[in-house]
PDB file of C-alpha atoms and ligand atoms in Angstrom:
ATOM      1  CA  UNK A   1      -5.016  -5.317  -3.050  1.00 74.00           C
ATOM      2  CA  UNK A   2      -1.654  -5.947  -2.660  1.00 93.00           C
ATOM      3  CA  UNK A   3       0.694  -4.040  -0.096  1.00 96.00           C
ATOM      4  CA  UNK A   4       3.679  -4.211  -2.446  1.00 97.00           C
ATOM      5  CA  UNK A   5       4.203  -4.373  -6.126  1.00 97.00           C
ATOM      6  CA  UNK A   6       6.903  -4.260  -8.067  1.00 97.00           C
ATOM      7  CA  UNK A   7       6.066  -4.039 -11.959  1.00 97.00           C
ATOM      8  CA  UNK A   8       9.125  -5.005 -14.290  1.00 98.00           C
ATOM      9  CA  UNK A   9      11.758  -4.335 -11.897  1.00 98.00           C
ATOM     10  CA  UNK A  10      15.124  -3.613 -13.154  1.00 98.00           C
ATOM     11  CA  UNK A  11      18.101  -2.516 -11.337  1.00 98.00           C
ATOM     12  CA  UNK A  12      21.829  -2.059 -12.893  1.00 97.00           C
ATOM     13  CA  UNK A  13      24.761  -1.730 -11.258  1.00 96.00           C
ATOM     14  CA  UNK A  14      27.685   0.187 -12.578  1.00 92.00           C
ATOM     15  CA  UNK A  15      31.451  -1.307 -11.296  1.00 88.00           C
ATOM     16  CA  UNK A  16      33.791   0.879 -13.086  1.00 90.00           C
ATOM     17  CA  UNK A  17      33.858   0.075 -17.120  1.00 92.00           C
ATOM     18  CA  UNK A  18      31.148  -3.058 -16.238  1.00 94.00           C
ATOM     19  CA  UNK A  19      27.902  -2.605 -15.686  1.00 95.00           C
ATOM     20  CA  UNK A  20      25.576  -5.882 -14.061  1.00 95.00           C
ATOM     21  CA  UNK A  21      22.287  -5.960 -14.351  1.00 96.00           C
ATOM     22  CA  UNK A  22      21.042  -7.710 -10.972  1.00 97.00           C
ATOM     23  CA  UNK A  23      17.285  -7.553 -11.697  1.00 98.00           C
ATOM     24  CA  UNK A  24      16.380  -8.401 -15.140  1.00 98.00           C
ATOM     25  CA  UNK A  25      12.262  -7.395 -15.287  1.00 97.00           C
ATOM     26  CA  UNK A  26      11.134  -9.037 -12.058  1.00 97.00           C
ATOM     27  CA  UNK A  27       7.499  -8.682 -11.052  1.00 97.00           C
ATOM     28  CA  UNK A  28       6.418  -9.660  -8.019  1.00 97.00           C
ATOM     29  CA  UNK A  29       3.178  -8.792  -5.173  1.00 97.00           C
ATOM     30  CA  UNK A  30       2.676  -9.255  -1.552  1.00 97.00           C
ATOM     31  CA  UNK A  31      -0.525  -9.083   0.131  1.00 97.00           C
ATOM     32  CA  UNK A  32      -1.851  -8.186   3.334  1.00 96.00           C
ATOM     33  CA  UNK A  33      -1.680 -11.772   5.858  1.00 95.00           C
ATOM     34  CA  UNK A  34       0.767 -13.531   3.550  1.00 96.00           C
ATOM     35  CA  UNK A  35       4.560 -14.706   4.140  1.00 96.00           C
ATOM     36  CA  UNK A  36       6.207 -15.034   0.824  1.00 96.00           C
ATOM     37  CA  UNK A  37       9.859 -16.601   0.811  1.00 95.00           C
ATOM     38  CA  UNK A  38      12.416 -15.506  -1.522  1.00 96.00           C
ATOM     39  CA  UNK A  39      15.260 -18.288  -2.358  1.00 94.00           C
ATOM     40  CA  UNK A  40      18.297 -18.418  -4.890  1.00 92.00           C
ATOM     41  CA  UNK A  41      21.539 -18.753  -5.215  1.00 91.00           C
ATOM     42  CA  UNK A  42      23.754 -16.217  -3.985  1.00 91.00           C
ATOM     43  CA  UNK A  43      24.209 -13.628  -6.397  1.00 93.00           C
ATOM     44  CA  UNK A  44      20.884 -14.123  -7.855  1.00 94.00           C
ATOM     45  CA  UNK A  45      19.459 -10.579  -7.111  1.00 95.00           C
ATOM     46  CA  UNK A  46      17.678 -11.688  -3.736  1.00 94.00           C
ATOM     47  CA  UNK A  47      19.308  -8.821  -1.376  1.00 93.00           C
ATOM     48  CA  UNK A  48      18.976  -6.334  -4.751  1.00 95.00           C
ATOM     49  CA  UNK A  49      15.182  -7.690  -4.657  1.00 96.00           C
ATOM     50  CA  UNK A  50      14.730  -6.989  -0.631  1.00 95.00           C
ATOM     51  CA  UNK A  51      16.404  -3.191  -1.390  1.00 94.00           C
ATOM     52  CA  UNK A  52      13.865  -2.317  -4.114  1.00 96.00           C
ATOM     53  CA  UNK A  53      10.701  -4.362  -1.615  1.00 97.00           C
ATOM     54  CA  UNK A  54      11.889  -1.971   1.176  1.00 96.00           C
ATOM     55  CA  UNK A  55      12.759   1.103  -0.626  1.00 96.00           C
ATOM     56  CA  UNK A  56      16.178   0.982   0.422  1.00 94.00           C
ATOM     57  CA  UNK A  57      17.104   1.740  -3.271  1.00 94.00           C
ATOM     58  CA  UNK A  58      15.308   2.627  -6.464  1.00 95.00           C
ATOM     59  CA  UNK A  59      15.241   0.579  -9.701  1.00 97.00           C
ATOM     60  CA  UNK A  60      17.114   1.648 -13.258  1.00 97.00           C
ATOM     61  CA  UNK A  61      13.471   0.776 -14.739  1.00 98.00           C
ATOM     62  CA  UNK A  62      10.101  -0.350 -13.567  1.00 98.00           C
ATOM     63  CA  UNK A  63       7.746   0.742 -10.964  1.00 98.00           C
ATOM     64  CA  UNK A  64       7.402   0.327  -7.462  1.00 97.00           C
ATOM     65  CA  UNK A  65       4.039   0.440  -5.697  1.00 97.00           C
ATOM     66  CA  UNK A  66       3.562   0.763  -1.826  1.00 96.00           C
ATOM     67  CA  UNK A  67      -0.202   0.323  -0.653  1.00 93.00           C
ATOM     68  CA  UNK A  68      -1.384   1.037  -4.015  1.00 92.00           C
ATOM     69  CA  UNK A  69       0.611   4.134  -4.621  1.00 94.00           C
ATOM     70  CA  UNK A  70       3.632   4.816  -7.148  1.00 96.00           C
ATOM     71  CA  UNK A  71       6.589   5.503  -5.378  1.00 96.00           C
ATOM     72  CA  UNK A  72       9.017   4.589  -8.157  1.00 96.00           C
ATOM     73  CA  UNK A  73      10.068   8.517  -8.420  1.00 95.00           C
ATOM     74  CA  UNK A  74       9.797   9.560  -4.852  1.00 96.00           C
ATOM     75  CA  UNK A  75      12.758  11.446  -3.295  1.00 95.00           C
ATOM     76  CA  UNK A  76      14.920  10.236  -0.459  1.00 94.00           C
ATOM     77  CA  UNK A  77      13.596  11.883   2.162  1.00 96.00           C
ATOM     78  CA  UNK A  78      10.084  11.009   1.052  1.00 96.00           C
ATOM     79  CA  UNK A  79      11.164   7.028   1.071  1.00 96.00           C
ATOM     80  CA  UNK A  80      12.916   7.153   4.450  1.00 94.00           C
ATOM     81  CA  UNK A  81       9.377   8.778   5.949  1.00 93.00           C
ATOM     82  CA  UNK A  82       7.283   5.765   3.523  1.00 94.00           C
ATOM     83  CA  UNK A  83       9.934   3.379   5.174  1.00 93.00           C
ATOM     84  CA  UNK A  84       9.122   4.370   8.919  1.00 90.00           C
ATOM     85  CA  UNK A  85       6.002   4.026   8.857  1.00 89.00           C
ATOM     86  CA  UNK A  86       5.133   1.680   5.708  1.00 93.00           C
ATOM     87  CA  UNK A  87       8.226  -1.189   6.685  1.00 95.00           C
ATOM     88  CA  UNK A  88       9.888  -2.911   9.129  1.00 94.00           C
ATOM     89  CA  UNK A  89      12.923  -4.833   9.103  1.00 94.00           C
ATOM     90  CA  UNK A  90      14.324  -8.405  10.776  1.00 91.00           C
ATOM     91  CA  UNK A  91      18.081  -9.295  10.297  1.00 82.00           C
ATOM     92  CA  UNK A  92      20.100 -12.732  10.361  1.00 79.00           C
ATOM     93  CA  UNK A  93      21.967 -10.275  13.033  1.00 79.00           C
ATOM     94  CA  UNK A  94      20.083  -8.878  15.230  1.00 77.00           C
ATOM     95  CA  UNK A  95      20.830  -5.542  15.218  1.00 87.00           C
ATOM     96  CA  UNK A  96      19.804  -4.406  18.627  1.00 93.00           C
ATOM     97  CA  UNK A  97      21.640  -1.954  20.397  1.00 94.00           C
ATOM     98  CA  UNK A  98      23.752  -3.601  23.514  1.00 94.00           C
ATOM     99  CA  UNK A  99      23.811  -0.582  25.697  1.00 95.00           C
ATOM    100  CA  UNK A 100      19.806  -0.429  25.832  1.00 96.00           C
ATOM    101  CA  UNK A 101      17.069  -2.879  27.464  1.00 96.00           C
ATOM    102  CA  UNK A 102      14.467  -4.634  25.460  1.00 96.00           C
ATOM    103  CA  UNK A 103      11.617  -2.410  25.586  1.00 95.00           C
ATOM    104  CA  UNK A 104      14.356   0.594  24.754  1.00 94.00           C
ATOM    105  CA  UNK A 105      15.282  -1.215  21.810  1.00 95.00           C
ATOM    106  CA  UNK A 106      11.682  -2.247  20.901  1.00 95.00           C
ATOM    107  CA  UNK A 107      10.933   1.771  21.312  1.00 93.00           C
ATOM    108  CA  UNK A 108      13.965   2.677  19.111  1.00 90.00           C
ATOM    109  CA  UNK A 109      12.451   3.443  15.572  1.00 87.00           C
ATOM    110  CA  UNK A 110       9.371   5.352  17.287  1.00 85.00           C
ATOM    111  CA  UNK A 111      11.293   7.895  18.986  1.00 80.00           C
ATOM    112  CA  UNK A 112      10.173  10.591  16.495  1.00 74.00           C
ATOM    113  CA  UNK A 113       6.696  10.066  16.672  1.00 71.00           C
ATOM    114  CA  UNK A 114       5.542  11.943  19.788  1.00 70.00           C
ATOM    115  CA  UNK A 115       1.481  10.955  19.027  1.00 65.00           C
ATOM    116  CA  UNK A 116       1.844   7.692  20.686  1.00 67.00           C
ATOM    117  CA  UNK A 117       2.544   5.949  24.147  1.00 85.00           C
ATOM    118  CA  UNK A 118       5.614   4.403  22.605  1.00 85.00           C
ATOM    119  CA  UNK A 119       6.307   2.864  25.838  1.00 90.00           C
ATOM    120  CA  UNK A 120       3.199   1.003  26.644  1.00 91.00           C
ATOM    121  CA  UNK A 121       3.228  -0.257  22.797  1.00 91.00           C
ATOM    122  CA  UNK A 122       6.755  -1.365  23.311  1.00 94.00           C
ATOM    123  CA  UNK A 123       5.752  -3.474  26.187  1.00 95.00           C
ATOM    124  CA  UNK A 124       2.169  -4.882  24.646  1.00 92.00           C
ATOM    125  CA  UNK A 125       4.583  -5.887  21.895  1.00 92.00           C
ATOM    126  CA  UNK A 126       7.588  -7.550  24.310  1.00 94.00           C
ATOM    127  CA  UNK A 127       4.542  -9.404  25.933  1.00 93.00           C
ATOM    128  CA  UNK A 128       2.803 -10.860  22.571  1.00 88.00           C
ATOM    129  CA  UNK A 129       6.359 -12.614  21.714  1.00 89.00           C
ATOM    130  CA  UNK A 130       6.691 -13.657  25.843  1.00 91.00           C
ATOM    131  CA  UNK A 131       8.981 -11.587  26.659  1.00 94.00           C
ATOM    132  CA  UNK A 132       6.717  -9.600  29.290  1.00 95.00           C
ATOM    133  CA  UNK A 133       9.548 -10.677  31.862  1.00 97.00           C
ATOM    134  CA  UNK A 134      12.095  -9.657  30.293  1.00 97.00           C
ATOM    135  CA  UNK A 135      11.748  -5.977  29.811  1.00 97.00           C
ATOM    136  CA  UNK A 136      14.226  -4.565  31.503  1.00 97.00           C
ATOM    137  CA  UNK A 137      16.730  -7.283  30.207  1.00 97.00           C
ATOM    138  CA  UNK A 138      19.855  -5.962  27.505  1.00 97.00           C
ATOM    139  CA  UNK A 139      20.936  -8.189  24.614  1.00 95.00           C
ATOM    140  CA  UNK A 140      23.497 -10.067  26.339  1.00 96.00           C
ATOM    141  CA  UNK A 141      20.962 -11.305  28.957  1.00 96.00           C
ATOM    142  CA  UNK A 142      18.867 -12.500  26.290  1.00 95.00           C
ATOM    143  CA  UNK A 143      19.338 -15.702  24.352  1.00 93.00           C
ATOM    144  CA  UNK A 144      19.809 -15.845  20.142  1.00 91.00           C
ATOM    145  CA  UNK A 145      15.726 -16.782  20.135  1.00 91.00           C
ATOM    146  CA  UNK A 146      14.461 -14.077  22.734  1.00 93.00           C
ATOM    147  CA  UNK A 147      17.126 -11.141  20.382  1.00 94.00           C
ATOM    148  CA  UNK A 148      15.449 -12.109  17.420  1.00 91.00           C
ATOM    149  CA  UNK A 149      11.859 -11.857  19.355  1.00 93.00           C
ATOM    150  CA  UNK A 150      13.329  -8.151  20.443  1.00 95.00           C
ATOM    151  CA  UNK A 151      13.565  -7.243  16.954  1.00 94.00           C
ATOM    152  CA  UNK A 152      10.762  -8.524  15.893  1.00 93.00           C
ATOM    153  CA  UNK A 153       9.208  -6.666  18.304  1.00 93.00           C
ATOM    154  CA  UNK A 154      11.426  -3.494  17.377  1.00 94.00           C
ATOM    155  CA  UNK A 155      10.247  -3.922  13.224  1.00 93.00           C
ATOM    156  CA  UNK A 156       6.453  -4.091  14.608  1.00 92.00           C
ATOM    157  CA  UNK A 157       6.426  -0.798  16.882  1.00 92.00           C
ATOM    158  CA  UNK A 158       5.570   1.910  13.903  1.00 89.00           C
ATOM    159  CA  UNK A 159       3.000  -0.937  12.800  1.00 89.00           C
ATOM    160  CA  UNK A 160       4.125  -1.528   9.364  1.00 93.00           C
ATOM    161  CA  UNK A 161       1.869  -2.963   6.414  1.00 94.00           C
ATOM    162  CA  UNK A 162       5.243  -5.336   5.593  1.00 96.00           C
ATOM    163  CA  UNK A 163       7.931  -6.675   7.204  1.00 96.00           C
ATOM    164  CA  UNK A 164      10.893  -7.504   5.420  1.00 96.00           C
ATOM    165  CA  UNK A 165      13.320 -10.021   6.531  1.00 93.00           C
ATOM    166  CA  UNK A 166      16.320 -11.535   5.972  1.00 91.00           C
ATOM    167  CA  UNK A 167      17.528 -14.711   6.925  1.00 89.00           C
ATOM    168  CA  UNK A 168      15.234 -13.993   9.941  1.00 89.00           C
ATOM    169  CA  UNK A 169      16.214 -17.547  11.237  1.00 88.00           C
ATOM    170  CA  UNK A 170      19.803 -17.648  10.098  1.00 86.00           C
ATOM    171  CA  UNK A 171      21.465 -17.491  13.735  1.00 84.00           C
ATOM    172  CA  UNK A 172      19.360 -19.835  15.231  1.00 85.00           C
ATOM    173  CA  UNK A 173      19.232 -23.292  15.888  1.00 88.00           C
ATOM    174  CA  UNK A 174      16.170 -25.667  14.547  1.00 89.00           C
ATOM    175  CA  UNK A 175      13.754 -25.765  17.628  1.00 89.00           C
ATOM    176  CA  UNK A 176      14.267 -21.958  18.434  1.00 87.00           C
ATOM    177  CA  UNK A 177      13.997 -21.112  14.359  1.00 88.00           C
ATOM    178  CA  UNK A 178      10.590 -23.303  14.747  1.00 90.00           C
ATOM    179  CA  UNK A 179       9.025 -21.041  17.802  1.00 89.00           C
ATOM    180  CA  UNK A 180      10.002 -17.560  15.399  1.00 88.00           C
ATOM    181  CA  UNK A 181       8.379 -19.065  12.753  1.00 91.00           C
ATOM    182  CA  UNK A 182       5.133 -19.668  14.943  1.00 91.00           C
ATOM    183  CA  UNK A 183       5.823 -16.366  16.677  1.00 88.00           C
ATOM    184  CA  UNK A 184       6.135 -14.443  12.319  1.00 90.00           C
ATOM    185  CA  UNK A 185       3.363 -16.835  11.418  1.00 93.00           C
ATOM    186  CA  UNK A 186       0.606 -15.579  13.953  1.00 91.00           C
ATOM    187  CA  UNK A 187       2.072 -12.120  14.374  1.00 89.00           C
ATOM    188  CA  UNK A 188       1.833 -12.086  10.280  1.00 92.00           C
ATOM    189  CA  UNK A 189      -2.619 -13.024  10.956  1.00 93.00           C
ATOM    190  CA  UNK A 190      -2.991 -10.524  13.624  1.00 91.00           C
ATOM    191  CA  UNK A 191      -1.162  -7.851  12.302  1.00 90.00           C
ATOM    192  CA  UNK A 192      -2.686  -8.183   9.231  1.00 93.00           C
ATOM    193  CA  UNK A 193       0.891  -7.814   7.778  1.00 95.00           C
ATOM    194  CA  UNK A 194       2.654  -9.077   4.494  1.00 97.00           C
ATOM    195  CA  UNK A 195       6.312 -10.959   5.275  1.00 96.00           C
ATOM    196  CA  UNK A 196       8.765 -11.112   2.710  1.00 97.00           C
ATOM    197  CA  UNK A 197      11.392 -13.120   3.748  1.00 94.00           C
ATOM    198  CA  UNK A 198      14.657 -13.857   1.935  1.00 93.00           C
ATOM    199  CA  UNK A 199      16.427 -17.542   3.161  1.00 90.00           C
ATOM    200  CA  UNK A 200      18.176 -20.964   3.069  1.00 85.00           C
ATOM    201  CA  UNK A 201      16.269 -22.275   5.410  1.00 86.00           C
ATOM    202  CA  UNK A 202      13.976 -25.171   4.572  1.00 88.00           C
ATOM    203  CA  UNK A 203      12.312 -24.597   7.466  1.00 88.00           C
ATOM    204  CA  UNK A 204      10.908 -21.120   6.688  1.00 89.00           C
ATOM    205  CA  UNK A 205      10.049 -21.882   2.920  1.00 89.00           C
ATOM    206  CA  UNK A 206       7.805 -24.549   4.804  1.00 90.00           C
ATOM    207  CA  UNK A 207       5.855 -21.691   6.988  1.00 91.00           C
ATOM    208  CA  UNK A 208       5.334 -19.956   4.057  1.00 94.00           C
ATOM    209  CA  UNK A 209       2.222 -19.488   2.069  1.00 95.00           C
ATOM    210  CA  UNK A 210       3.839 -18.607  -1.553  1.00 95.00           C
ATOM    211  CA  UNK A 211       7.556 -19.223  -2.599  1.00 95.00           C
ATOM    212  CA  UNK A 212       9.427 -16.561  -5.525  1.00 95.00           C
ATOM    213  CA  UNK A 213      12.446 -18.553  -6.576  1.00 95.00           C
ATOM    214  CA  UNK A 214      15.153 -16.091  -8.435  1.00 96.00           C
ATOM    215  CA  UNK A 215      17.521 -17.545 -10.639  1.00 95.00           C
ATOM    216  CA  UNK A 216      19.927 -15.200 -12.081  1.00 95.00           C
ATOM    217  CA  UNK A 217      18.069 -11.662 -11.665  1.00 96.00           C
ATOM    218  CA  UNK A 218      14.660 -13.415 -12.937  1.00 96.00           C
ATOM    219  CA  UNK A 219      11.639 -14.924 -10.945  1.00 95.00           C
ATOM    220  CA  UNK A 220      11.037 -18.440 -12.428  1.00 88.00           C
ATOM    221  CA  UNK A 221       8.802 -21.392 -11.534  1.00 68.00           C
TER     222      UNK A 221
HETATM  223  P1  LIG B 301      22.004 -12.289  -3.620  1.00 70.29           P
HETATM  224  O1  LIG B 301      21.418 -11.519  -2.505  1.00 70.29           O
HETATM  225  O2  LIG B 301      21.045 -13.238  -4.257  1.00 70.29           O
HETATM  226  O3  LIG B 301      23.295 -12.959  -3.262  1.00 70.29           O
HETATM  227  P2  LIG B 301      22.636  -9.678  -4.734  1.00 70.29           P
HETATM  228  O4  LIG B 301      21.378  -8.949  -4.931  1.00 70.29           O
HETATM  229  O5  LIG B 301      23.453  -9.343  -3.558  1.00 70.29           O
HETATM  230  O6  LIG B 301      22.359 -11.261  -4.807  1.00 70.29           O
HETATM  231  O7  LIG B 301      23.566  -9.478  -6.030  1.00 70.29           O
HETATM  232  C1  LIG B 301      23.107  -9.675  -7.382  1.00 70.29           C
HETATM  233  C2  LIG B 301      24.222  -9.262  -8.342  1.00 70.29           C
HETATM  234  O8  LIG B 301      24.424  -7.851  -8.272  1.00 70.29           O
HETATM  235  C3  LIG B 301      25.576  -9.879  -8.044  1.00 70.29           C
HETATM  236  O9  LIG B 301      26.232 -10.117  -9.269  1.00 70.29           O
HETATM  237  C4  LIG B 301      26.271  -8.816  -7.241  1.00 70.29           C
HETATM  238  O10 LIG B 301      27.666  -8.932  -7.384  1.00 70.29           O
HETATM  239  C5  LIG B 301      25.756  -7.550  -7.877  1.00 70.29           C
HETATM  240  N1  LIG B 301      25.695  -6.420  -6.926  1.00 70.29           N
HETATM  241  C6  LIG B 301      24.941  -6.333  -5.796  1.00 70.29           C
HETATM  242  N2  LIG B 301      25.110  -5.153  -5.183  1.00 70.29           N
HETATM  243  C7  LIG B 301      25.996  -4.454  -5.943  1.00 70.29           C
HETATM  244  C8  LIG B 301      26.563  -3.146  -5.855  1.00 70.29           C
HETATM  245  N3  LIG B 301      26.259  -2.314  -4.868  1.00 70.29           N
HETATM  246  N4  LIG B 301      27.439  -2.771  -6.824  1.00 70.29           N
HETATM  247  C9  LIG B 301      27.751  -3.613  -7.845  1.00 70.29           C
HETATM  248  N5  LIG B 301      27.243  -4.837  -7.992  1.00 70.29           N
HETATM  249  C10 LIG B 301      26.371  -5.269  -7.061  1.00 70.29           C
HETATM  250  P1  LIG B 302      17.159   7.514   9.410  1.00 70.29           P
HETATM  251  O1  LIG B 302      18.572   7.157   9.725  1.00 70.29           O
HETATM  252  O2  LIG B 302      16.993   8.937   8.989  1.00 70.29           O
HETATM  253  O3  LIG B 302      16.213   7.080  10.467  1.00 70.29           O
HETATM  254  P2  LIG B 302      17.248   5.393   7.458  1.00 70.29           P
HETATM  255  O4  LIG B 302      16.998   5.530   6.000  1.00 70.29           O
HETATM  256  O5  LIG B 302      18.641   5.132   7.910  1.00 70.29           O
HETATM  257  O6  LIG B 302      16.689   6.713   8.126  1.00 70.29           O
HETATM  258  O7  LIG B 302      16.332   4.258   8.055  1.00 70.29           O
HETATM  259  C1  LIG B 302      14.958   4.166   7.797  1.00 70.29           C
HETATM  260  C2  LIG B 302      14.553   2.722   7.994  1.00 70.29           C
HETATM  261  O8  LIG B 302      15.218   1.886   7.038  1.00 70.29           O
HETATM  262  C3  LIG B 302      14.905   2.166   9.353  1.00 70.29           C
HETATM  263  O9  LIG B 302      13.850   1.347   9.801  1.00 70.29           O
HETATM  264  C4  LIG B 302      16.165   1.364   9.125  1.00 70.29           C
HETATM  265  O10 LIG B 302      16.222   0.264  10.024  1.00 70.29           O
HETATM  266  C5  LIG B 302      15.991   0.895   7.705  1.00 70.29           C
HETATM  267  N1  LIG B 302      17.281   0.790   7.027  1.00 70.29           N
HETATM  268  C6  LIG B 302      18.138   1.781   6.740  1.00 70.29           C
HETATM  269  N2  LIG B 302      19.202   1.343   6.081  1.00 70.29           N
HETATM  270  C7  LIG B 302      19.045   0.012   5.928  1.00 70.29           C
HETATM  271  C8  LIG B 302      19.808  -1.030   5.311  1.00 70.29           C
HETATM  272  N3  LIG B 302      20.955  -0.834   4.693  1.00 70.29           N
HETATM  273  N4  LIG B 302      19.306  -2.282   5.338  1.00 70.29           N
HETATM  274  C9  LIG B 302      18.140  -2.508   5.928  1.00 70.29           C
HETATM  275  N5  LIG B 302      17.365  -1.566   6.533  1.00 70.29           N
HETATM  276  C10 LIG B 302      17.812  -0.340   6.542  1.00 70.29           C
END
């Protein structure tokens, strides 16, 4: 079963007297233990694809399916609570918060769930991408490679069924691109977690185990 389906996708956008229509009918699964890329040229629909994968925004027409069920007509505040706890997100930019350590930031997007020992999670998961010794460390302490572990971390604490990223590898250089690749790549088998991950990077479309290529607001071959 897959984790995420979206079932003749379309999504219009209105700019004044114009309206664009940035998905045209795309369909397109994840399953559990797979990383799918997504690649196109800019302006192809790839972030407008990531929004409608992470519930970030609805579609004009279609249906969106999270573990099975429809959320296509599901209200905001019912996405954002499907989003906490179904999805987590990796930027080109990290996104951490300077003022806090690692394992704060790696806590972050558990704060509201009071069932769990946030902290000790937030360390387990610091240690599984080696950063056990560098807990107590803020983002300007930490290299490009050991930020993008931190979110990694971070998008893994409310243990999602997907993780969604974008240009995940963007910021980094080759070799330390490489070791978050290996880091997504086992993370992805022992999580049991779909990746969907939007890039340039030859690199990552490499690591993956399916490519989508968009042209133009349609999946093609
Ligand atoms: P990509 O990520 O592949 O560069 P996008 O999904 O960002 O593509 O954009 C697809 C198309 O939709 C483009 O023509 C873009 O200009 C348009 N678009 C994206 N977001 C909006 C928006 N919020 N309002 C109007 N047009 C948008
Ligand atoms: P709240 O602010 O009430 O926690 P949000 O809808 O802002 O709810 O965030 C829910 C989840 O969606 C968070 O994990 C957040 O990181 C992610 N998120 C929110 N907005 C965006 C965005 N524009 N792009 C990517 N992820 C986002």
């Amino acid at each position: 079963a897959s984790v995420i389906e979206l079932h003749g996708v379309v999504k219009r956008y209105r700019s004044g007297e114009e309206t664009i229509e940035a998905l045209k009918g795309v369909d397109f699964t994840a399953d559990r233990g797979e990383m799918v890329t997504v690649i196109g040229p800019s302006g192809s629909g790839k972030s407008t694809m990531l929004n409608m994968i992470g519930l970030l925004d609805t579609p004009s027409e279609g249906t969106v399916h999270l573990d099975g069920h429809d959320v296509t007509d599901f209200s905001e505040d019912e996405l954002t609570e499907e989003r906490r706890s179904g999805i987590g997100f990796v930027f080109q930019a990290f996104h951490l918060l300077p003022m806090l350590t690692a394992t704060e930031n790696v806590e972050l997007p558990s704060m509201w769930d009071t069932d769990v020992d946030r902290r000790d999670r937030a360390v387990d998961l610091l240690e599984r991408v080696g950063l056990g010794d560098r807990l107590d460390h803020t983002p300007d302490q930490l290299s490009g490679g050991q930020q993008q572990r931190v979110a990694i971390a971070r998008a893994l604490i409310n243990e999602p069924d997907i993780l969604l990223a974008d240009e995940p590898t963007g910021n980094l250089d080759q070799d330390t691109g490489a070791t978050i690749l290996d880091e997504l790549t086992r993370l992805k088998e022992e999580e049991n977690i779909a990746i969907v991950a939007v890039t340039h990077d030859e690199q990552l479309v490499e690591y993956a185990d399916r490519e989508v290529n968009l042209v133009d607001g349609v999946i093609g071959e």
